[in-house]
């Protein structure tokens, strides 16, 4: 089980700053940050510690099993973000 | 470092100013004091007056983050005081070691088409400020007796406005939307909102979460008028980035949804630009031209108008094609970009910076990004400021904190400080509690100052 960042995210990146395994992207110094709509959590690297959940100033982070109904797709969207980066399909 | 604290004035208590305050507290080694100046009696800038009322989650940032900055003993909030009017830039740069301007973008881009001056044509910026109870806009009167409204632009502001115009009033009644807006929307005859995108569906300015929200609206049919949307080949999408593909997938889902005959409709139209507004004394029609896409010399896709024009009956046109910063008295302005001229946040040019004067937020980098974009922006500006301080490049403040506070209170008897703002905050929340809303906003300066100062 991983944490998932959903629609309310405002790209504050407090989550990136507290994540002990650096599994949240993009961070403020990544090239993609400027155009980022939101941050994403890599479900394969998330250790489910919950620090990001506490840190998020807009409560945009949910444990995957507690995602509100309307934001169910975000589990997949967080996963896809990292999958597309690996396949080299990057943002302009 | 001596035992005198570095004294910084931050001008503007929106996200840019608050993040700058936060970065100063975090990186200033407990050796910084911040005076936060705000033109309005209330802090939070566009989080209060810009974020849509139905996006309550995003507003949590004030309680969960910004409030910790503003209530910090090393921070003083000075509200209801306008720098450039009540206090000059020269005074601030004299009184403090450094000044950071975080004044945002208070104007917007015009359509520049004939008829724009007709009554019924507004900036979406004005409509947003009005429904959010910004005191400078509370007195505006929007004529919502027209059945169709047209929004020029399809960014997040355009989508916010479209939602507010079509949302069931019962839903709006649960939010902190201004009471005067609620009353006007109750009587609204608007049942169709058309959004005009200059370019194609692959170039929509909306973000994914805002676009996806259209799938969850109650009693609203969403019509997507995008040629080629369903027939785009994989090859055409192969060049598109992941964000864009996600948008196209959402648009396709919306396009194939059955029309339910809901009470309201939102129409997403692409490759369309306004060319003229027409009407007898007030707006009655919008003339729209069909665009074609072509690549310019830099390879960017541009919209080029074709010969094909059509007319849309409407009594309300809202332009939502971008905010724009305004010049600030005493500071150099880059008119092309609509920002205070700066290099990495230092005001002035790279080789000729004005000592001790900085910018952050939209007035530094232009009106783009989301709330959190301001955090990195502020971090970078504050880094420059602290570097300059360490290098001895700042002129020492001429007054101490108490002396400044005394001058301000004398000059501005209705100055509103943190305790005053908290009174407004409490009254609004209390009024909200009995109505089942997050807050009921005070929307007039008189009511705000009376509440804060009594």
Coordinates of C-alpha atoms in Angstrom, one line a residue:
Chain A
X1 CA 0.0 0.0 0.0
X2 CA 1.3 3.5 -0.9
X3 CA 0.2 7.0 -0.3
X4 CA -1.3 8.9 -3.3
X5 CA -1.4 12.6 -4.1
X6 CA -4.8 13.7 -5.3
X7 CA -6.4 16.7 -7.0
X8 CA -6.1 19.4 -4.3
X9 CA -2.3 19.4 -4.5
X10 CA -1.0 22.9 -4.9
X11 CA 2.7 21.8 -5.6
X12 CA 3.8 23.2 -2.2
X13 CA 6.4 20.3 -2.0
X14 CA 6.5 20.1 1.8
X15 CA 6.0 16.4 1.1
X16 CA 9.2 16.2 -1.0
X17 CA 11.1 17.8 1.9
X18 CA 10.0 15.3 4.5
X19 CA 10.0 12.1 2.4
X20 CA 12.8 9.8 3.8
X21 CA 13.1 7.8 0.6
X22 CA 12.9 10.6 -1.9
X23 CA 10.0 9.0 -3.8
X24 CA 8.0 12.2 -4.5
X25 CA 8.5 14.2 -7.7
X26 CA 9.0 16.7 -9.1
X27 CA 11.0 18.5 -6.4
X28 CA 11.7 22.2 -6.6
X29 CA 15.1 21.7 -8.3
X30 CA 13.8 19.3 -11.0
X31 CA 13.5 20.9 -14.4
X32 CA 9.8 19.9 -14.5
X33 CA 8.9 21.8 -11.4
X34 CA 8.1 25.1 -13.1
X35 CA 5.3 23.5 -15.2
X36 CA 4.1 21.0 -12.6
X37 CA 0.4 20.7 -12.0
X38 CA 1.0 18.7 -8.8
X39 CA 3.5 16.3 -7.2
X40 CA 3.3 12.5 -7.4
X41 CA 4.3 9.6 -5.2
X42 CA 6.1 6.6 -6.7
X43 CA 4.1 3.7 -5.3
X44 CA 7.0 1.2 -5.9
X45 CA 9.3 3.2 -3.6
X46 CA 6.8 4.6 -1.0
X47 CA 7.4 3.0 2.4
X48 CA 4.1 4.0 3.7
X49 CA 5.5 6.1 6.6
X50 CA 2.9 8.8 6.4
X51 CA 5.2 11.8 6.9
X52 CA 4.0 13.4 3.7
X53 CA 0.4 12.9 4.7
X54 CA 1.1 14.9 7.9
X55 CA 3.1 17.6 6.1
X56 CA 0.7 18.4 3.2
X57 CA -0.8 21.8 3.9
X58 CA -3.9 21.1 1.8
X59 CA -4.6 17.5 2.9
X60 CA -4.1 16.3 -0.7
X61 CA -2.4 13.0 0.3
X62 CA -4.3 9.8 1.1
X63 CA -3.4 6.3 1.9
X64 CA -4.4 4.4 -1.3
X65 CA -7.2 2.5 0.5
X66 CA -8.7 5.7 1.8
X67 CA -8.8 7.7 -1.4
X68 CA -12.1 9.5 -1.7
X69 CA -14.4 8.1 -4.5
X70 CA -14.0 11.0 -6.8
X71 CA -10.2 10.8 -6.7
X72 CA -9.9 7.0 -7.2
X73 CA -8.1 7.5 -10.6
X74 CA -5.2 9.3 -8.8
X75 CA -3.7 5.9 -7.6
X76 CA -3.2 5.1 -11.3
X77 CA -2.2 8.7 -12.2
X78 CA 0.6 8.7 -9.6
X79 CA 1.8 5.3 -10.9
X80 CA 1.7 6.4 -14.5
X81 CA 3.7 9.6 -13.8
X82 CA 6.7 7.4 -12.9
X83 CA 6.1 4.9 -15.7
X84 CA 6.1 7.5 -18.4
X85 CA 9.3 9.0 -17.1
X86 CA 11.0 5.6 -17.4
X87 CA 9.8 5.1 -20.9
X88 CA 11.4 8.4 -21.8
X89 CA 8.2 10.1 -22.8
X90 CA 9.0 13.3 -20.9
X91 CA 7.4 16.7 -20.8
X92 CA 8.5 19.3 -23.3
Chain B
X1 CA 26.7 38.3 12.9
X2 CA 25.8 40.9 15.5
X3 CA 22.8 40.7 17.8
X4 CA 20.6 43.1 15.8
X5 CA 18.1 41.2 13.7
X6 CA 17.8 41.6 10.0
X7 CA 14.7 43.6 9.4
X8 CA 12.7 42.9 6.2
X9 CA 9.5 44.4 4.9
X10 CA 7.4 42.1 2.8
X11 CA 4.8 43.9 0.7
X12 CA 1.7 41.8 -0.1
X13 CA 0.3 39.1 2.2
X14 CA -0.7 36.7 -0.6
X15 CA 1.0 33.3 -1.2
X16 CA 4.1 35.0 -2.6
X17 CA 4.5 37.2 0.5
X18 CA 3.7 34.4 2.9
X19 CA 6.1 32.0 1.4
X20 CA 8.8 34.7 1.4
X21 CA 8.0 35.3 5.1
X22 CA 8.3 31.5 5.7
X23 CA 11.6 31.2 3.9
X24 CA 13.0 34.2 5.8
X25 CA 12.0 32.5 9.1
X26 CA 13.3 29.1 8.1
X27 CA 16.6 30.2 6.6
X28 CA 17.3 33.4 8.5
X29 CA 18.7 31.5 11.5
X30 CA 16.3 33.0 14.0
X31 CA 17.8 36.3 13.2
X32 CA 15.2 37.9 11.0
X33 CA 12.2 40.1 11.8
X34 CA 9.5 40.5 9.1
X35 CA 6.9 43.2 8.8
X36 CA 4.2 42.1 6.4
X37 CA 2.4 44.9 4.7
X38 CA -1.1 44.3 3.1
X39 CA -3.3 46.7 1.3
X40 CA -6.5 45.0 2.5
X41 CA -7.6 44.4 6.1
X42 CA -7.3 40.6 5.4
X43 CA -4.3 38.5 4.5
X44 CA -4.0 35.5 2.0
X45 CA -4.3 37.4 -1.3
X46 CA -5.6 35.1 -4.1
X47 CA -6.1 32.2 -1.7
X48 CA -8.9 34.2 -0.3
X49 CA -9.9 36.3 -3.3
X50 CA -8.9 34.0 -6.2
X51 CA -9.3 30.3 -5.4
X52 CA -12.8 29.1 -6.3
X53 CA -15.2 28.8 -3.4
X54 CA -15.8 25.1 -4.2
X55 CA -12.0 24.4 -3.9
X56 CA -12.1 24.5 -0.1
X57 CA -9.2 22.0 0.2
X58 CA -6.8 24.4 -1.4
X59 CA -7.8 27.1 1.1
X60 CA -6.7 24.8 4.0
X61 CA -3.1 26.1 3.3
X62 CA -4.0 29.2 5.2
X63 CA -4.8 27.3 8.4
X64 CA -2.2 24.6 8.0
X65 CA 0.7 26.7 6.9
X66 CA 0.4 30.5 6.3
X67 CA -1.1 31.1 9.7
X68 CA 2.0 29.7 11.4
X69 CA 4.1 32.3 9.6
X70 CA 1.9 35.3 10.3
X71 CA 1.4 34.5 14.0
X72 CA 5.2 34.0 14.5
X73 CA 6.5 36.4 17.1
X74 CA 9.1 37.6 14.7
X75 CA 6.4 38.6 12.2
X76 CA 4.2 41.7 12.3
X77 CA 1.1 41.9 10.1
X78 CA 0.2 45.5 9.0
X79 CA -3.1 45.3 7.1
X80 CA -5.2 48.0 5.6
X81 CA -2.2 50.0 4.6
X82 CA -1.0 50.5 1.0
X83 CA 2.6 50.8 0.1
X84 CA 2.9 53.4 -2.6
X85 CA 0.0 55.5 -1.1
X86 CA 0.2 55.4 2.7
X87 CA 3.9 54.6 2.9
X88 CA 6.4 55.2 0.1
X89 CA 8.9 52.8 -1.3
X90 CA 11.6 55.3 -0.3
X91 CA 10.5 55.1 3.3
X92 CA 10.4 51.4 3.4
X93 CA 13.9 51.1 1.9
X94 CA 15.1 53.5 4.5
X95 CA 13.3 51.9 7.5
X96 CA 14.4 48.3 6.7
X97 CA 17.5 46.4 5.8
X98 CA 15.6 44.9 2.9
X99 CA 12.2 45.1 1.1
X100 CA 10.6 42.3 -0.8
X101 CA 7.7 43.2 -3.1
X102 CA 5.2 40.4 -3.5
X103 CA 2.4 42.5 -5.0
X104 CA 1.1 40.0 -7.6
X105 CA -0.5 40.9 -10.9
X106 CA -3.4 43.2 -10.4
X107 CA -4.4 43.7 -14.0
X108 CA -5.1 41.4 -16.9
X109 CA -4.7 41.0 -20.7
X110 CA -7.4 42.7 -22.8
X111 CA -9.0 41.2 -25.9
X112 CA -8.2 44.3 -28.0
X113 CA -11.2 43.9 -30.2
X114 CA -13.9 46.5 -31.1
X115 CA -16.8 46.6 -28.7
X116 CA -14.8 45.6 -25.7
X117 CA -16.0 48.6 -23.8
X118 CA -19.7 47.5 -24.1
X119 CA -21.4 46.9 -20.8
X120 CA -21.6 43.1 -20.3
X121 CA -17.9 42.6 -21.2
X122 CA -15.7 42.0 -18.1
X123 CA -12.4 40.6 -17.0
X124 CA -12.9 37.1 -15.4
X125 CA -10.5 38.6 -12.8
X126 CA -13.2 41.0 -11.8
X127 CA -15.9 38.4 -11.7
X128 CA -13.7 36.1 -9.6
X129 CA -12.9 38.9 -7.1
X130 CA -16.6 39.7 -6.9
X131 CA -17.8 36.2 -6.1
X132 CA -15.0 35.8 -3.6
X133 CA -16.0 39.0 -1.8
X134 CA -12.9 41.2 -2.5
X135 CA -13.9 44.5 -1.1
X136 CA -12.7 46.5 -4.2
X137 CA -15.1 44.4 -6.3
X138 CA -18.1 43.8 -4.0
X139 CA -20.0 46.6 -5.5
X140 CA -19.9 45.4 -9.1
X141 CA -23.1 44.4 -10.8
X142 CA -23.0 41.6 -13.3
X143 CA -26.1 41.2 -15.5
X144 CA -26.9 37.5 -15.3
X145 CA -30.1 37.8 -17.1
X146 CA -28.5 36.5 -20.3
X147 CA -29.0 32.8 -21.1
X148 CA -25.5 32.3 -22.5
X149 CA -22.2 33.5 -21.1
X150 CA -19.0 33.3 -23.1
X151 CA -15.6 33.0 -21.5
X152 CA -12.6 33.8 -23.6
X153 CA -9.8 31.5 -22.6
X154 CA -9.8 28.0 -21.3
X155 CA -7.3 28.1 -18.4
X156 CA -8.1 27.2 -14.8
X157 CA -9.6 30.6 -14.2
X158 CA -12.0 30.1 -17.1
X159 CA -13.0 26.7 -15.7
X160 CA -13.5 28.1 -12.2
X161 CA -15.9 30.7 -13.6
X162 CA -17.7 28.2 -15.7
X163 CA -18.3 26.0 -12.7
X164 CA -19.5 28.8 -10.5
X165 CA -21.9 29.9 -13.2
X166 CA -23.4 26.5 -13.7
X167 CA -23.2 24.9 -10.2
X168 CA -26.4 24.2 -8.4
X169 CA -27.0 27.1 -6.0
X170 CA -27.5 24.5 -3.2
X171 CA -23.9 23.5 -3.7
X172 CA -22.6 27.1 -3.6
X173 CA -24.6 27.7 -0.4
X174 CA -22.2 25.3 1.3
X175 CA -19.1 27.4 0.4
X176 CA -17.6 30.7 1.4
X177 CA -18.8 32.4 -1.8
X178 CA -19.8 36.1 -1.1
X179 CA -23.4 36.5 -0.1
X180 CA -24.0 39.2 -2.8
X181 CA -22.8 36.7 -5.4
X182 CA -25.0 33.9 -4.0
X183 CA -28.0 36.2 -4.3
X184 CA -27.1 37.2 -7.9
X185 CA -26.5 33.5 -8.9
X186 CA -29.9 32.5 -7.4
X187 CA -31.6 34.7 -9.9
X188 CA -29.2 33.9 -12.8
X189 CA -30.7 33.0 -16.1
X190 CA -27.4 31.7 -17.5
X191 CA -27.9 28.2 -18.6
X192 CA -25.0 27.8 -21.1
X193 CA -21.3 28.8 -20.7
X194 CA -19.2 28.7 -23.8
X195 CA -15.4 28.6 -23.4
X196 CA -13.4 29.8 -26.4
X197 CA -9.9 28.3 -26.8
X198 CA -7.7 30.1 -29.3
X199 CA -5.8 27.0 -30.2
X200 CA -6.7 23.3 -30.5
X201 CA -7.7 20.7 -28.0
X202 CA -4.1 19.6 -27.6
X203 CA -3.2 23.1 -26.5
X204 CA -5.8 23.7 -23.8
X205 CA -4.6 25.9 -21.0
X206 CA -6.5 24.0 -18.3
X207 CA -4.7 21.7 -15.9
X208 CA -5.8 18.1 -15.6
X209 CA -7.5 18.2 -12.2
X210 CA -9.6 21.1 -13.3
X211 CA -10.6 19.5 -16.6
X212 CA -11.4 16.2 -14.9
X213 CA -13.6 18.0 -12.4
X214 CA -16.0 18.7 -15.3
X215 CA -16.8 15.0 -15.3
X216 CA -18.2 15.3 -11.7
X217 CA -20.4 18.3 -12.0
X218 CA -24.1 17.9 -11.0
X219 CA -26.8 18.6 -13.5
X220 CA -24.4 20.0 -16.1
X221 CA -23.9 18.6 -19.6
X222 CA -20.4 19.2 -21.0
X223 CA -20.1 19.5 -24.7
X224 CA -16.7 19.2 -26.3
X225 CA -16.5 20.8 -29.8
X226 CA -13.1 19.6 -30.9
X227 CA -12.6 18.6 -34.4
X228 CA -10.4 15.5 -34.7
X229 CA -10.6 14.8 -31.0
X230 CA -11.9 11.2 -31.5
X231 CA -9.9 10.5 -34.6
X232 CA -6.4 11.8 -33.5
X233 CA -4.1 9.0 -34.4
X234 CA -1.6 7.5 -32.0
X235 CA 1.0 9.1 -34.2
X236 CA -0.4 12.6 -33.6
X237 CA -0.4 12.0 -29.9
X238 CA 3.1 10.4 -29.9
X239 CA 4.7 13.8 -29.8
X240 CA 2.4 15.0 -27.0
X241 CA 3.6 14.9 -23.4
X242 CA 2.0 12.8 -20.7
X243 CA 0.0 15.7 -19.3
X244 CA -1.5 16.4 -22.7
X245 CA -2.4 12.8 -23.3
X246 CA -4.2 12.7 -20.0
X247 CA -6.1 15.8 -21.0
X248 CA -7.0 14.3 -24.4
X249 CA -8.3 11.2 -22.7
X250 CA -10.5 13.3 -20.4
X251 CA -11.8 15.3 -23.4
X252 CA -12.6 12.1 -25.2
X253 CA -14.5 10.7 -22.2
X254 CA -16.5 13.9 -22.0
X255 CA -17.1 14.0 -25.7
X256 CA -18.8 10.6 -25.8
X257 CA -20.9 11.0 -22.7
X258 CA -24.6 11.1 -23.5
X259 CA -26.3 14.5 -23.3
X260 CA -28.7 14.2 -20.4
X261 CA -30.7 17.4 -20.9
X262 CA -29.3 18.8 -17.7
X263 CA -30.3 22.3 -16.6
X264 CA -27.0 23.8 -17.5
X265 CA -24.4 23.3 -20.2
X266 CA -20.7 24.0 -20.5
X267 CA -19.4 24.1 -24.1
X268 CA -15.6 23.7 -24.7
X269 CA -15.0 25.3 -28.1
X270 CA -11.5 25.2 -29.7
X271 CA -9.7 27.1 -32.5
X272 CA -12.0 30.1 -31.9
X273 CA -11.2 33.8 -31.1
X274 CA -13.4 36.8 -30.5
X275 CA -13.1 39.5 -33.3
X276 CA -15.8 41.9 -32.2
X277 CA -18.4 42.6 -29.6
X278 CA -21.7 44.1 -30.8
X279 CA -24.8 45.5 -29.2
X280 CA -27.0 48.5 -28.9
X281 CA -25.7 50.2 -25.7
X282 CA -24.9 46.8 -24.2
X283 CA -23.4 43.6 -25.3
X284 CA -25.7 41.4 -27.4
X285 CA -23.5 39.4 -29.7
X286 CA -20.0 38.2 -30.0
X287 CA -18.4 37.7 -33.4
X288 CA -16.0 34.7 -33.4
X289 CA -13.5 33.7 -36.0
X290 CA -12.4 30.2 -36.7
X291 CA -8.6 29.7 -36.3
X292 CA -6.2 27.3 -38.0
X293 CA -3.0 26.2 -36.4
X294 CA 0.4 26.9 -38.0
X295 CA 4.0 26.7 -36.9
X296 CA 5.9 30.0 -36.4
X297 CA 9.6 30.4 -37.0
X298 CA 10.4 29.1 -33.5
X299 CA 8.4 25.9 -34.2
X300 CA 5.6 27.0 -31.7
X301 CA 2.0 26.4 -32.8
X302 CA 0.1 29.6 -33.4
X303 CA -3.5 30.2 -34.1
X304 CA -4.1 32.0 -37.4
X305 CA -7.6 33.4 -38.1
X306 CA -9.4 32.0 -41.2
X307 CA -12.2 33.7 -43.1
X308 CA -14.8 31.7 -41.3
X309 CA -16.8 33.9 -38.8
X310 CA -19.9 33.2 -36.8
X311 CA -22.0 35.1 -34.3
X312 CA -22.9 34.0 -30.8
X313 CA -25.8 35.6 -28.9
X314 CA -24.6 36.6 -25.4
X315 CA -25.0 39.3 -22.9
X316 CA -22.0 38.4 -20.8
X317 CA -18.4 38.0 -22.0
X318 CA -15.6 37.3 -19.5
X319 CA -12.0 37.5 -20.7
X320 CA -9.7 35.0 -19.0
X321 CA -6.6 35.2 -21.1
X322 CA -4.1 36.0 -18.4
X323 CA -3.3 38.3 -15.5
X324 CA -0.8 41.1 -15.9
X325 CA 1.4 42.9 -13.3
X326 CA 1.2 46.7 -12.9
X327 CA 4.1 49.1 -12.6
X328 CA 5.0 50.0 -9.0
X329 CA 5.9 53.6 -8.2
X330 CA 9.6 54.0 -7.7
X331 CA 10.6 50.7 -9.2
X332 CA 11.8 49.8 -12.7
X333 CA 9.1 47.9 -14.8
X334 CA 9.5 45.5 -17.6
X335 CA 6.5 46.4 -19.7
X336 CA 6.8 43.6 -22.1
X337 CA 6.6 40.9 -19.4
X338 CA 4.4 42.9 -17.0
X339 CA 6.8 42.4 -14.1
X340 CA 9.1 44.6 -12.0
X341 CA 12.5 44.4 -13.7
X342 CA 14.6 42.0 -11.8
X343 CA 17.4 39.4 -12.0
X344 CA 16.8 36.3 -9.9
X345 CA 14.6 38.4 -7.6
X346 CA 17.0 41.3 -7.2
X347 CA 15.2 44.4 -8.5
X348 CA 17.0 46.1 -11.4
X349 CA 19.2 44.5 -14.0
X350 CA 21.9 41.8 -13.6
X351 CA 24.7 44.4 -13.3
X352 CA 22.8 47.2 -11.8
X353 CA 20.6 45.9 -8.9
X354 CA 18.8 48.3 -6.6
X355 CA 20.5 47.4 -3.2
X356 CA 18.2 45.8 -0.7
X357 CA 15.1 45.6 -2.9
X358 CA 13.7 42.3 -4.1
X359 CA 10.6 40.8 -5.7
X360 CA 8.9 37.4 -5.5
X361 CA 5.8 35.8 -7.0
X362 CA 3.9 36.9 -10.0
X363 CA 5.4 40.4 -10.0
X364 CA 8.8 38.7 -10.4
X365 CA 8.2 35.8 -12.8
X366 CA 4.8 36.7 -14.4
X367 CA 1.4 35.3 -13.7
X368 CA 1.9 31.5 -14.0
X369 CA 2.1 28.4 -11.9
X370 CA 0.1 27.2 -8.9
X371 CA 0.1 28.3 -5.3
X372 CA 3.2 26.2 -4.5
X373 CA 5.2 27.6 -7.4
X374 CA 5.6 30.6 -5.1
X375 CA 7.4 28.6 -2.5
X376 CA 10.4 27.9 -4.8
X377 CA 10.2 31.4 -6.2
X378 CA 10.4 32.9 -2.6
X379 CA 13.2 30.5 -1.6
X380 CA 15.3 31.7 -4.5
X381 CA 14.6 35.4 -3.8
X382 CA 15.3 34.9 0.0
X383 CA 18.6 33.1 -0.9
X384 CA 19.7 36.2 -2.8
X385 CA 18.7 38.5 0.1
X386 CA 20.5 36.5 2.7
X387 CA 23.6 36.2 0.4
X388 CA 23.6 40.0 0.0
X389 CA 23.1 40.4 3.7
X390 CA 26.1 38.1 4.5
X391 CA 28.2 40.0 1.9
X392 CA 27.4 43.3 3.6
X393 CA 25.5 44.7 0.6
X394 CA 22.5 45.9 2.5
X395 CA 22.1 49.4 3.9
X396 CA 21.3 49.2 7.6
X397 CA 17.7 50.0 8.7
X398 CA 17.4 53.6 9.9
X399 CA 14.6 52.8 12.4
X400 CA 13.9 49.9 14.8
X401 CA 10.7 47.9 14.8
X402 CA 8.9 49.9 17.5
X403 CA 9.6 53.2 15.8
X404 CA 8.2 51.9 12.5
X405 CA 5.1 50.6 14.2
X406 CA 4.5 53.9 15.9
X407 CA 4.8 55.9 12.6
X408 CA 2.3 53.5 11.0
X409 CA -0.2 53.7 13.8
X410 CA 0.0 57.4 13.8
X411 CA -0.3 57.8 10.1
X412 CA -3.0 55.1 9.7
X413 CA -5.4 55.1 12.8
X414 CA -7.3 52.2 11.1
X415 CA -4.2 50.1 10.7
X416 CA -5.2 46.4 11.2
X417 CA -2.7 44.1 12.9
X418 CA -2.8 40.4 13.6
X419 CA -5.3 40.7 16.4
X420 CA -7.6 42.8 14.3
X421 CA -7.5 40.3 11.4
X422 CA -8.2 37.5 13.9
X423 CA -11.4 39.3 14.9
X424 CA -12.5 39.4 11.3
X425 CA -11.6 35.7 10.9
X426 CA -13.5 34.7 14.0
X427 CA -16.6 36.6 13.1
X428 CA -16.6 35.2 9.6
X429 CA -16.2 31.6 10.9
X430 CA -18.8 32.1 13.5
X431 CA -21.3 33.4 11.0
X432 CA -20.4 30.4 8.8
X433 CA -20.9 27.9 11.6
X434 CA -24.6 28.7 12.0
X435 CA -25.1 28.6 8.2
X436 CA -23.2 25.3 7.7
X437 CA -20.5 27.1 5.7
X438 CA -16.7 27.4 6.2
X439 CA -17.2 31.2 6.7
X440 CA -19.5 34.0 5.7
X441 CA -17.1 36.7 4.4
X442 CA -17.2 40.4 5.3
X443 CA -17.1 42.0 1.9
X444 CA -16.9 45.7 2.6
X445 CA -14.0 47.7 4.0
X446 CA -16.2 49.5 6.5
X447 CA -17.5 46.3 8.0
X448 CA -14.0 44.8 8.1
X449 CA -12.4 47.7 9.8
X450 CA -15.3 48.1 12.3
X451 CA -15.0 44.4 13.2
X452 CA -11.2 44.5 13.5
X453 CA -10.9 47.7 15.5
X454 CA -13.8 47.4 17.9

